[in-house]
Coordinates of C-alpha atoms and ligand atoms in Angstrom, one line a residue:
M1 CA 68.6 88.3 126.7
K2 CA 69.3 91.1 123.4
I3 CA 72.5 93.3 122.8
T4 CA 72.4 95.6 120.8
I5 CA 74.5 98.8 119.5
T6 CA 73.4 102.3 118.2
K7 CA 73.9 103.2 115.3
K8 CA 75.4 106.1 116.9
L9 CA 78.2 104.1 118.5
L10 CA 79.0 102.4 114.7
E11 CA 79.7 105.7 113.6
K12 CA 81.5 107.4 116.1
Y13 CA 83.9 103.8 116.9
P14 CA 83.1 102.1 114.0
N15 CA 86.0 99.4 115.2
A16 CA 83.6 99.1 118.6
N17 CA 82.9 95.0 119.4
F18 CA 81.8 93.9 122.7
I19 CA 81.7 90.3 123.2
G20 CA 79.0 88.6 125.7
I21 CA 79.5 85.3 127.5
V22 CA 76.6 84.3 129.8
V23 CA 77.9 81.5 132.7
K24 CA 75.1 79.7 134.4
N25 CA 74.8 78.0 137.8
I26 CA 78.6 79.1 138.9
I27 CA 79.1 78.9 142.4
N28 CA 81.0 82.5 143.8
E29 CA 83.8 81.0 146.5
K30 CA 86.2 83.0 148.0
Q31 CA 88.7 80.5 147.7
N32 CA 90.3 78.1 145.4
K33 CA 93.5 76.2 145.0
E34 CA 93.4 76.2 141.8
L35 CA 92.7 78.9 140.7
E36 CA 95.4 80.7 143.0
K37 CA 97.9 78.6 141.1
E38 CA 96.6 79.7 137.6
K39 CA 96.8 83.6 139.2
R40 CA 100.3 82.9 140.0
K41 CA 101.0 81.4 136.4
I42 CA 99.8 84.8 134.8
E43 CA 101.7 87.0 137.5
E44 CA 105.1 85.5 136.5
A45 CA 104.4 85.3 132.6
I46 CA 103.7 89.2 133.0
R47 CA 106.6 89.4 135.3
K48 CA 109.0 87.7 132.7
K49 CA 107.5 88.9 129.5
I50 CA 106.3 92.7 129.7
K51 CA 108.8 95.7 130.5
N52 CA 106.9 98.4 129.2
P53 CA 103.3 97.6 129.4
S54 CA 102.0 101.1 127.9
E55 CA 104.1 99.7 124.7
I56 CA 102.0 96.6 124.3
K57 CA 99.4 96.8 121.5
L58 CA 96.6 96.6 123.1
V59 CA 97.2 98.9 126.2
K60 CA 97.7 101.3 123.3
D61 CA 94.7 101.0 121.5
Y62 CA 92.7 100.9 124.4
N63 CA 94.8 104.0 125.2
K64 CA 93.1 106.0 121.7
F65 CA 90.6 105.9 123.7
F66 CA 91.2 106.9 127.4
N67 CA 93.6 109.8 126.4
K68 CA 91.5 111.5 124.5
F69 CA 89.7 112.3 127.7
G70 CA 93.1 112.9 129.8
K71 CA 92.8 109.0 131.3
T72 CA 95.0 106.0 131.4
V73 CA 93.5 102.9 130.2
P74 CA 93.1 101.3 133.7
I75 CA 94.7 97.4 133.2
Q76 CA 98.2 99.8 132.1
Y77 CA 98.6 100.5 135.9
Q78 CA 97.2 97.2 136.9
L79 CA 99.8 95.3 134.6
E80 CA 102.5 97.6 136.2
S81 CA 101.7 96.5 140.0
I82 CA 102.0 93.4 138.9
I83 CA 105.5 93.7 137.5
K84 CA 106.4 95.8 140.6
G85 CA 105.5 91.9 142.8
K86 CA 101.7 92.5 143.8
P87 CA 99.6 89.9 142.9
I88 CA 96.1 90.0 141.1
P89 CA 93.5 91.1 144.1
P90 CA 92.0 88.3 146.2
V91 CA 88.3 88.7 145.7
S92 CA 85.9 85.8 145.2
G93 CA 86.1 83.0 142.0
V94 CA 83.8 84.7 139.7
V95 CA 85.1 88.4 139.6
E96 CA 88.6 86.7 139.7
V97 CA 88.8 84.1 136.4
L98 CA 87.5 88.2 135.1
F99 CA 91.1 90.2 136.3
M100 CA 92.6 86.2 135.4
E101 CA 91.4 87.4 132.2
E102 CA 92.6 90.9 131.9
M103 CA 95.8 90.6 132.8
N104 CA 96.2 87.2 131.0
D105 CA 95.5 89.0 127.2
V106 CA 95.4 92.6 128.0
V107 CA 91.9 93.2 127.6
M108 CA 88.9 95.1 129.4
L109 CA 86.1 93.1 130.9
S110 CA 83.0 94.0 132.7
G111 CA 81.4 91.4 134.9
H112 CA 77.3 91.6 135.6
D113 CA 75.3 89.7 137.9
L114 CA 72.5 88.3 135.2
S115 CA 69.8 88.2 137.4
S116 CA 70.1 92.1 137.8
L117 CA 70.0 92.4 133.8
K118 CA 66.9 93.1 132.1
D119 CA 65.9 91.4 128.5
E120 CA 67.5 94.0 126.1
I121 CA 71.1 95.9 127.1
V122 CA 72.6 98.8 124.6
F123 CA 75.7 99.5 123.9
D124 CA 75.4 103.0 122.6
L125 CA 77.8 106.3 122.4
S126 CA 77.3 108.5 125.2
D127 CA 76.0 112.4 124.5
G128 CA 77.2 113.5 128.3
S129 CA 74.4 114.1 130.4
E130 CA 74.0 110.6 131.5
K131 CA 75.2 110.2 135.0
Y132 CA 75.2 106.4 137.2
I133 CA 76.0 105.5 140.1
K134 CA 79.8 103.2 139.9
I135 CA 80.7 99.9 141.5
N136 CA 82.4 102.0 144.6
Q137 CA 78.6 103.6 145.7
K138 CA 79.5 107.5 144.2
E139 CA 78.0 108.7 141.5
Q140 CA 79.7 109.4 138.4
A141 CA 78.9 112.0 135.4
I142 CA 79.7 110.4 131.9
K143 CA 81.5 112.1 129.3
P144 CA 80.4 112.9 126.3
E145 CA 81.8 110.6 123.2
D146 CA 82.1 107.4 126.2
I147 CA 81.1 104.2 125.3
V148 CA 78.8 103.0 127.4
L149 CA 76.3 100.1 128.3
K150 CA 72.9 101.0 129.1
Q151 CA 69.6 99.0 129.9
N152 CA 66.2 100.7 130.7
N153 CA 68.3 104.3 129.0
E154 CA 70.2 104.1 132.1
V155 CA 73.7 103.4 132.4
I156 CA 74.7 100.3 133.9
T157 CA 78.5 100.5 132.4
S158 CA 81.0 103.2 130.9
L159 CA 84.5 102.2 129.3
L160 CA 85.9 105.1 131.0
Y161 CA 84.3 104.6 134.5
G162 CA 83.7 101.2 134.4
P163 CA 80.7 98.9 135.8
D164 CA 78.0 100.2 138.2
F165 CA 77.0 99.1 141.4
S166 CA 73.6 97.2 140.4
T167 CA 74.6 95.2 138.2
R168 CA 77.8 93.9 139.8
I169 CA 78.4 90.4 140.9
T170 CA 77.7 89.3 144.0
E171 CA 78.7 86.4 146.6
D172 CA 75.3 85.3 145.8
S173 CA 75.4 86.0 142.0
K174 CA 74.3 82.0 140.1
D175 CA 74.8 83.1 136.6
A176 CA 76.9 85.7 135.0
L177 CA 77.3 87.7 132.0
Y178 CA 80.8 88.1 131.2
I179 CA 81.5 91.1 128.1
F180 CA 85.0 91.8 126.2
W181 CA 84.9 95.8 125.4
F182 CA 86.9 96.6 122.6
N183 CA 87.3 99.9 120.9
E184 CA 89.6 99.1 118.1
K185 CA 89.5 97.3 116.2
I186 CA 90.4 92.7 116.8
S187 CA 90.3 90.0 114.6
K188 CA 88.4 86.8 115.3
K189 CA 91.0 84.8 115.5
E190 CA 92.1 87.1 118.7
I191 CA 88.2 87.0 120.3
D192 CA 88.4 83.3 119.3
K193 CA 91.8 82.9 121.4
Y194 CA 90.4 85.3 124.6
I195 CA 87.1 83.0 124.7
N196 CA 89.2 80.0 125.4
N197 CA 90.9 81.0 128.0
L198 CA 88.2 83.1 130.0
K199 CA 86.4 79.2 129.3
K200 CA 89.8 78.1 130.9
Y201 CA 89.4 80.2 134.0
I202 CA 85.5 79.5 134.4
E203 CA 85.9 75.8 133.9
I204 CA 88.5 75.9 137.3
I205 CA 85.6 77.3 139.4
S206 CA 82.8 75.1 137.8
V207 CA 80.9 72.8 139.2
K208 CA 78.8 69.8 137.0
E209 CA 75.9 72.0 136.3
T210 CA 78.1 75.1 135.3
K211 CA 77.7 75.9 131.7
I212 CA 78.4 78.2 129.0
E213 CA 75.6 79.1 127.9
M214 CA 76.1 81.4 125.5
I215 CA 78.3 84.1 123.2
Y216 CA 77.3 87.1 121.9
G217 CA 79.2 88.3 118.9
C218 CA 78.9 91.8 117.3
E219 CA 77.1 89.7 114.8
E220 CA 74.2 88.7 116.9
M221 CA 73.7 91.9 118.1
E222 CA 71.3 93.8 116.0
V223 CA 73.0 96.1 114.4
G224 CA 76.6 96.0 114.0
K225 CA 79.3 93.5 113.0
S226 CA 82.8 93.1 114.4
E227 CA 84.4 92.6 111.4
K228 CA 81.4 94.0 108.7
D229 CA 82.2 92.7 105.6
Y230 CA 81.1 95.3 103.7
I231 CA 81.4 99.4 103.5
V232 CA 79.3 102.3 102.5
T233 CA 79.9 105.4 102.9
P234 CA 79.8 108.2 100.2
W235 CA 83.9 107.5 99.6
E236 CA 84.2 103.8 99.4
V237 CA 82.0 101.1 98.7
K238 CA 83.1 97.0 99.3
G239 CA 82.5 93.9 100.1
D240 CA 79.0 92.1 100.0
V241 CA 77.5 94.7 101.2
D242 CA 74.1 93.4 103.0
Y243 CA 70.9 95.6 102.1
N244 CA 68.8 94.5 104.8
K245 CA 71.5 95.5 107.6
L246 CA 71.8 99.0 106.0
I247 CA 68.4 99.7 106.4
Q248 CA 68.5 99.0 110.3
E249 CA 71.7 100.5 110.6
F250 CA 71.3 104.0 108.5
G251 CA 67.6 103.9 109.9
T252 CA 65.6 103.7 106.2
K253 CA 62.4 101.9 105.7
P254 CA 62.0 98.9 102.8
I255 CA 59.6 100.0 100.3
T256 CA 56.5 97.6 101.0
N257 CA 53.8 96.5 98.2
K258 CA 51.5 99.0 100.2
L259 CA 53.8 101.7 99.0
L260 CA 54.3 100.5 95.5
K261 CA 50.0 100.2 95.5
R262 CA 49.9 104.5 96.4
I263 CA 52.9 104.6 93.5
E264 CA 51.1 102.8 91.2
K265 CA 48.0 105.0 91.8
H266 CA 49.8 107.4 90.5
A267 CA 52.2 106.5 88.0
G268 CA 50.5 103.7 86.9
K269 CA 52.5 100.5 85.9
V270 CA 55.5 100.8 88.7
H271 CA 58.8 100.2 87.1
H272 CA 60.7 97.3 87.7
F273 CA 63.9 99.0 89.5
L274 CA 61.2 98.9 92.2
T275 CA 59.1 95.5 91.6
R276 CA 62.7 94.1 91.8
K277 CA 63.6 95.9 94.2
I278 CA 67.0 97.5 93.2
F279 CA 65.2 100.8 94.7
F280 CA 64.6 99.1 98.0
S281 CA 64.0 102.1 100.5
H282 CA 63.3 104.8 101.8
R283 CA 62.4 107.4 103.7
D284 CA 59.2 109.2 103.7
M285 CA 57.6 109.0 100.3
D286 CA 54.2 108.6 102.5
F287 CA 55.1 112.6 102.9
I288 CA 56.0 113.3 99.9
L289 CA 52.7 111.2 98.4
D290 CA 51.1 113.1 100.6
Q291 CA 51.9 116.2 99.7
Y292 CA 51.5 115.1 96.1
E293 CA 48.1 114.3 96.6
K294 CA 47.5 117.7 98.0
G295 CA 48.6 119.1 94.8
N296 CA 51.7 120.3 95.9
K297 CA 54.5 119.3 94.1
F298 CA 57.8 117.5 95.1
A299 CA 60.5 118.6 93.0
L300 CA 63.6 115.5 92.8
Y301 CA 66.9 115.9 93.3
T302 CA 70.0 114.0 92.5
G303 CA 73.5 113.9 90.8
R304 CA 77.3 112.9 89.6
G305 CA 80.6 113.6 91.4
P306 CA 82.4 113.7 87.9
S307 CA 85.7 112.1 89.2
G308 CA 86.0 110.6 85.5
T309 CA 83.8 109.6 82.7
T310 CA 80.3 107.7 83.1
H311 CA 80.2 104.0 83.1
I312 CA 76.6 102.3 83.2
G313 CA 76.6 101.7 87.2
H314 CA 75.9 105.2 87.0
L315 CA 73.0 105.9 85.4
I316 CA 70.8 103.5 86.9
P317 CA 69.5 105.9 89.5
W318 CA 69.1 107.9 87.0
I319 CA 67.0 106.3 84.8
F320 CA 64.8 106.0 87.3
T321 CA 65.4 109.7 88.1
K322 CA 63.6 110.3 84.2
W323 CA 60.7 107.7 85.5
L324 CA 59.9 109.7 87.8
Q325 CA 60.0 112.8 86.1
D326 CA 57.7 111.7 83.6
K327 CA 55.1 110.2 85.9
F328 CA 54.5 112.4 88.1
G329 CA 55.7 115.7 85.9
V330 CA 58.2 117.1 88.2
E331 CA 61.4 119.3 88.2
L332 CA 64.8 117.7 88.6
Y333 CA 67.5 119.6 90.1
F334 CA 70.9 117.7 88.9
Q335 CA 74.2 118.6 91.1
I336 CA 77.7 117.7 89.3
V337 CA 80.4 118.3 92.1
D338 CA 83.1 119.2 90.5
D339 CA 84.8 120.3 94.3
E340 CA 84.4 117.2 95.9
K341 CA 86.0 114.9 93.8
F342 CA 88.4 117.2 92.8
L343 CA 88.8 117.5 96.8
V344 CA 88.7 113.8 98.0
K345 CA 90.4 112.3 94.0
D346 CA 94.1 112.8 93.1
L347 CA 92.8 115.0 89.9
T348 CA 92.7 119.0 89.1
L349 CA 89.7 121.4 89.3
E350 CA 90.1 121.4 85.8
Q351 CA 89.9 117.9 84.9
T352 CA 86.9 117.3 87.3
T353 CA 84.5 120.0 85.9
A354 CA 85.6 119.3 82.2
Y355 CA 84.4 115.2 83.7
G356 CA 81.2 116.9 84.7
Y357 CA 80.2 118.6 81.1
D358 CA 81.3 115.0 80.3
N359 CA 79.2 113.5 82.8
A360 CA 76.0 115.7 81.7
L361 CA 75.8 114.4 78.3
D362 CA 74.9 111.5 80.0
L363 CA 72.3 112.7 81.9
I364 CA 70.6 114.4 78.9
A365 CA 71.1 111.6 76.5
L366 CA 68.4 109.7 79.2
G367 CA 65.8 111.9 77.6
F368 CA 64.8 114.7 80.0
D369 CA 63.0 117.0 79.5
P370 CA 64.8 120.3 78.9
K371 CA 61.8 122.5 80.8
K372 CA 61.5 120.6 84.2
T373 CA 65.6 119.9 84.1
K374 CA 68.0 122.0 86.0
I375 CA 71.9 120.8 86.1
I376 CA 73.8 122.6 88.8
I377 CA 77.7 123.2 88.8
N378 CA 79.2 123.5 92.1
T379 CA 81.9 125.7 91.2
E380 CA 79.8 127.4 88.2
Y381 CA 76.5 128.2 90.2
S382 CA 78.5 128.8 94.0
K383 CA 77.0 131.9 94.2
T384 CA 73.3 130.5 94.7
L385 CA 74.5 127.6 96.6
Y386 CA 77.3 129.0 98.5
R387 CA 75.0 130.9 100.2
I388 CA 72.3 127.9 101.1
A389 CA 75.6 125.6 102.3
L390 CA 76.7 128.5 104.6
K391 CA 73.4 128.4 106.6
I392 CA 73.8 124.4 107.3
A393 CA 77.5 125.0 107.7
K394 CA 76.3 126.6 110.7
K395 CA 74.2 124.4 112.1
I396 CA 76.8 121.5 112.4
T397 CA 79.5 121.3 114.4
F398 CA 82.4 119.0 113.3
S399 CA 82.1 116.3 115.9
Q400 CA 78.7 115.8 114.1
A401 CA 80.2 115.8 110.4
R402 CA 83.5 113.4 111.5
A403 CA 80.4 110.9 113.6
V404 CA 78.2 110.3 110.4
F405 CA 81.1 110.5 107.8
G406 CA 83.9 109.1 109.6
F407 CA 86.4 112.5 109.1
T408 CA 90.0 112.3 110.8
N409 CA 92.9 114.6 111.4
E410 CA 93.7 113.7 108.2
S411 CA 90.9 114.8 106.4
N412 CA 91.2 117.7 104.4
I413 CA 88.8 121.0 105.5
G414 CA 87.5 121.5 102.2
I415 CA 85.7 117.9 102.5
I416 CA 84.3 118.7 105.7
F417 CA 82.4 122.0 104.2
Y418 CA 81.8 120.3 101.3
T419 CA 79.4 117.9 103.2
S420 CA 76.7 121.2 103.2
M421 CA 77.3 122.0 99.4
Q422 CA 75.1 118.3 99.0
G423 CA 72.6 119.6 101.2
A424 CA 72.1 122.4 99.8
P425 CA 70.4 121.5 96.5
C426 CA 67.5 120.1 99.1
F427 CA 66.5 123.6 99.7
L428 CA 67.3 125.1 96.2
P429 CA 63.8 124.6 94.7
S430 CA 62.2 125.8 97.9
V431 CA 64.4 128.9 97.7
L432 CA 64.2 130.2 94.1
K433 CA 60.7 129.1 94.5
K434 CA 60.0 131.3 97.6
K435 CA 57.8 128.6 99.1
N436 CA 58.1 125.3 100.8
V437 CA 59.0 122.4 98.1
P438 CA 59.2 118.8 99.3
V439 CA 62.1 117.3 97.7
L440 CA 63.1 113.9 97.3
I441 CA 66.5 112.5 96.1
P442 CA 66.5 109.2 94.7
A443 CA 70.2 108.3 94.5
A444 CA 72.5 104.9 95.1
I445 CA 71.9 104.2 98.9
D446 CA 76.2 105.1 99.5
Q447 CA 74.8 108.9 99.5
D448 CA 72.6 108.3 102.6
A449 CA 75.4 109.8 105.0
Y450 CA 74.2 113.3 103.4
W451 CA 70.5 112.9 103.9
R452 CA 70.3 111.7 107.9
G453 CA 73.5 113.6 109.3
I454 CA 73.2 117.3 107.1
A455 CA 70.0 118.0 105.3
R456 CA 67.6 116.3 107.5
D457 CA 69.4 117.5 110.6
V458 CA 69.5 121.4 109.3
A459 CA 65.9 121.0 107.7
P460 CA 63.3 122.0 110.3
K461 CA 66.1 124.1 112.1
L462 CA 66.1 126.5 108.7
G463 CA 62.5 126.2 108.6
Y464 CA 61.8 123.4 105.2
Y465 CA 60.8 120.2 105.0
K466 CA 63.0 117.0 105.6
P467 CA 64.5 116.2 101.8
A468 CA 62.9 112.2 101.3
Q469 CA 64.8 110.0 100.0
L470 CA 64.7 106.9 97.6
H471 CA 67.9 104.2 97.5
C472 CA 68.9 102.0 95.0
R473 CA 71.4 99.3 95.6
F474 CA 74.2 99.3 93.5
L475 CA 75.1 97.0 89.6
P476 CA 77.5 94.3 91.1
G477 CA 80.9 94.7 89.1
L478 CA 81.1 92.5 86.3
G479 CA 83.9 90.2 88.1
G480 CA 81.4 89.4 90.5
I481 CA 78.6 90.5 93.4
S482 CA 81.6 89.4 96.5
E483 CA 84.4 90.7 94.4
D484 CA 83.1 94.2 95.4
G485 CA 80.2 95.4 96.4
K486 CA 79.5 98.1 93.2
M487 CA 80.9 98.5 89.6
S488 CA 84.2 100.6 90.5
S489 CA 85.5 103.5 87.5
S490 CA 89.1 101.9 89.1
Q491 CA 88.6 98.4 88.0
A492 CA 89.1 99.5 84.1
H493 CA 88.5 95.9 82.6
T494 CA 85.3 95.5 84.8
T495 CA 83.6 98.6 83.6
I496 CA 81.7 99.1 80.8
W497 CA 81.4 102.9 80.2
T498 CA 78.6 104.7 78.3
T499 CA 80.8 105.2 75.1
D500 CA 82.0 101.6 74.2
T501 CA 81.9 100.3 71.5
P502 CA 79.9 96.7 70.3
E503 CA 82.7 95.2 70.1
Q504 CA 84.2 96.5 73.3
V505 CA 81.2 95.7 75.3
K506 CA 80.9 92.1 74.0
K507 CA 84.8 91.0 75.0
K508 CA 84.1 92.9 78.2
I509 CA 81.6 90.3 79.1
M510 CA 82.2 87.2 77.2
K511 CA 85.8 87.6 78.9
Y512 CA 85.2 89.0 82.8
A513 CA 81.4 88.2 83.7
F514 CA 81.3 86.3 87.0
S515 CA 79.4 83.2 85.0
G516 CA 77.1 80.8 87.8
G517 CA 77.8 77.8 84.7
Q518 CA 79.1 74.9 85.1
D519 CA 82.9 73.9 84.0
T520 CA 81.6 72.1 80.7
I521 CA 78.8 72.0 78.6
E522 CA 77.9 68.7 79.6
N523 CA 77.4 69.2 83.3
H524 CA 75.7 72.5 82.2
R525 CA 73.1 70.3 80.7
K526 CA 73.0 68.1 83.4
H527 CA 72.8 70.4 86.6
G528 CA 72.5 73.5 84.9
G529 CA 73.5 77.3 85.7
N530 CA 73.1 79.1 89.5
P531 CA 71.5 82.3 88.2
D532 CA 71.4 84.1 91.9
I533 CA 75.1 84.2 90.9
D534 CA 75.3 85.0 87.2
V535 CA 76.3 88.8 86.8
S536 CA 74.5 88.8 83.4
Y537 CA 71.6 87.1 84.7
Q538 CA 72.1 89.9 87.9
W539 CA 72.5 92.4 85.0
L540 CA 69.0 91.2 83.0
T541 CA 67.4 92.6 86.5
F542 CA 68.6 95.8 85.6
F543 CA 68.3 96.0 81.5
E544 CA 65.9 93.0 81.5
E545 CA 62.2 95.2 81.9
D546 CA 60.2 92.4 80.8
D547 CA 59.4 90.5 83.9
K548 CA 58.2 87.5 81.1
K549 CA 61.1 87.3 79.5
L550 CA 63.5 87.3 82.1
E551 CA 61.8 84.8 84.2
K552 CA 62.1 82.5 81.3
I553 CA 66.3 83.4 81.8
Y554 CA 65.9 82.7 84.6
H555 CA 64.4 79.1 84.3
D556 CA 66.3 78.0 81.6
Y557 CA 69.3 79.3 82.9
K558 CA 68.9 76.9 86.5
S559 CA 67.4 73.5 84.2
G560 CA 70.9 73.6 82.0
K561 CA 68.5 74.8 78.9
L562 CA 70.1 78.0 78.3
L563 CA 74.3 78.4 78.1
T564 CA 76.4 80.5 80.0
G565 CA 77.7 81.9 76.8
E566 CA 74.3 82.5 75.3
L567 CA 72.8 84.0 78.6
K568 CA 75.7 86.9 77.7
Q569 CA 75.1 87.4 74.1
I570 CA 71.6 88.0 75.3
L571 CA 73.1 90.5 78.1
I572 CA 75.5 91.8 75.1
D573 CA 73.0 92.2 72.6
K574 CA 70.2 94.2 75.0
L575 CA 73.1 96.4 76.0
N576 CA 74.2 97.2 73.2
K577 CA 70.9 97.7 71.7
F578 CA 70.8 100.3 74.4
L579 CA 73.9 101.8 74.0
A580 CA 73.4 102.8 70.7
N581 CA 70.6 104.6 71.5
H582 CA 72.1 106.3 74.6
Q583 CA 75.4 107.5 72.3
K584 CA 73.2 109.0 69.5
K585 CA 71.5 110.7 71.9
R586 CA 74.5 111.6 73.4
E587 CA 75.5 113.8 70.5
E588 CA 72.7 115.2 70.1
A589 CA 72.9 116.5 73.8
K590 CA 76.2 118.3 72.8
K591 CA 74.2 120.8 71.1
N592 CA 71.8 121.4 73.9
I593 CA 73.5 121.3 76.9
E594 CA 73.2 125.1 77.5
K595 CA 69.5 124.5 77.7
F596 CA 69.7 122.5 81.1
M597 CA 72.3 124.4 82.9
L598 CA 71.0 126.6 85.8
R599 CA 73.4 129.1 86.0
D600 CA 73.1 132.6 88.4
Ligands
LIG701 N1 78.4 112.9 95.8 C1 77.9 111.9 94.5 C2 79.0 111.9 93.8 O1 80.7 111.2 94.1 C3 77.0 113.7 94.2 C4 76.1 113.6 94.2 C5 75.7 114.8 94.6 C6 74.8 113.3 94.7 N2 74.5 115.4 95.4 C7 73.8 114.1 95.0 C8 74.3 112.1 94.3 C9 72.7 114.1 95.5 C10 73.1 111.8 94.5 C11 72.1 112.9 95.2 O2 78.7 110.7 93.1

């Protein structure tokens, strides 16, 4: 059996978590003396320890969900009734162990007859159109934003209304699936404790043949993870990002060799960012090429959030965008979002606009064609952009935006509207050209929420093509891939700015670049280094274009022939050469900046 979680559910309840336990060959006795004894113990402990069930952390967590619907979590009432002297209700062993665990740990469980379940069950966010037959055989309409478990697209359990009739545990049940339901964050340690307690009760009613066959944590389920060890949103990137999981989570497509062949047909040798899977995912790139082959040129769109000066991580998507412009001879619209960074950072609007002009120099320095490149500064091009953004904003509800971006009651109202400002350039070429222009967005994967949640949703409603995407991964921070997911401006000492001097570059890399080398030269020569975790090597996969050279470095480092200091020096030389040229072009750009600005 497969258990999956939809992206929709995790976007709405990012901490939702479900643990499934399959138990086979149980005997569902009506009464069991041992179990009765254990029940009395649980009841006594509750009466002794709990004064006010509504104060318990887990009850509060569940009530965050239930109160939204004007309800209270049933375990709160059940605890209250035990405190008043009522027993855990007698039903039959297999169901009672579930009740016992619910009361003992204050958790919510559902129990199902395994034989009534099909191959795949899915945790989903309800849209309010579903109905199901509850365990009391009454029909129940489901509320929007309830958490539901479905099979064959039919609800079999709702967090709000409980399990259904058709999968209930009966006297004849031989195999069961127990599921723990959590809408709020829960630690691994707590989960283990709950599982062990449930196991303890199950043991009481077990016979020789009884076996706990399988425990599904969210990790084993398709999409989500219980405690994700990475976060990727437009405003936060943290942890060791699993790029393959992101493809699943965001519903994008991996860049296949077949697609590379198609690009090669038009571009000649494909860029090493593509062959090395630095750009690893896409949406609708086939459509962009179809159109291109029909003579319908696309426009490129990417951008920058001016929260400070530019570091070399920012340049990665831009370098690739420049390559696309050259190879396909297409226009680039480059958005500088001084509005967004003003709204989300502790910066004045004057500062973010000034950073915007400064950042534009780094873009221009990369050699974009002034005739084909149009830079937009949001607060200065608002006459045109605002009108498009309005048309987008009218078609997106707050609840939709909240689900994708995770807005809360504390989010300022500016950032909520801003999402449509970032969507607007997807349609700007069509507006300016007065005809439908396909748009391709090369950008880091953290920006995806704007395209899947906003632009692609409204495009058909406004009569435009859905914008296509090419997604890249992040340049890892100098301090190592697992320390921070991408190079971050907030860690100045491990950041290489485009204006750093050769000495600064050397010092930062020598001192901070995480090394996969051995502790002594002797050991390194003997055992070799590990290029796969070595940040200097990782950076060379971005900056050393020559595949042969890179391969040699890889093998020499692995064999111990190349020492860490030597590897670092290769990177330092490479970067300093690049930066010397970049800084020269950056100076020249100061004279030309206005040639690139789109004005209205
Ligand atoms: N929000 C992006 C940032 O903070 C800037 C941006 C605006 C952008 N439009 C874009 C990035 C389009 C990529 C593509 O960096």
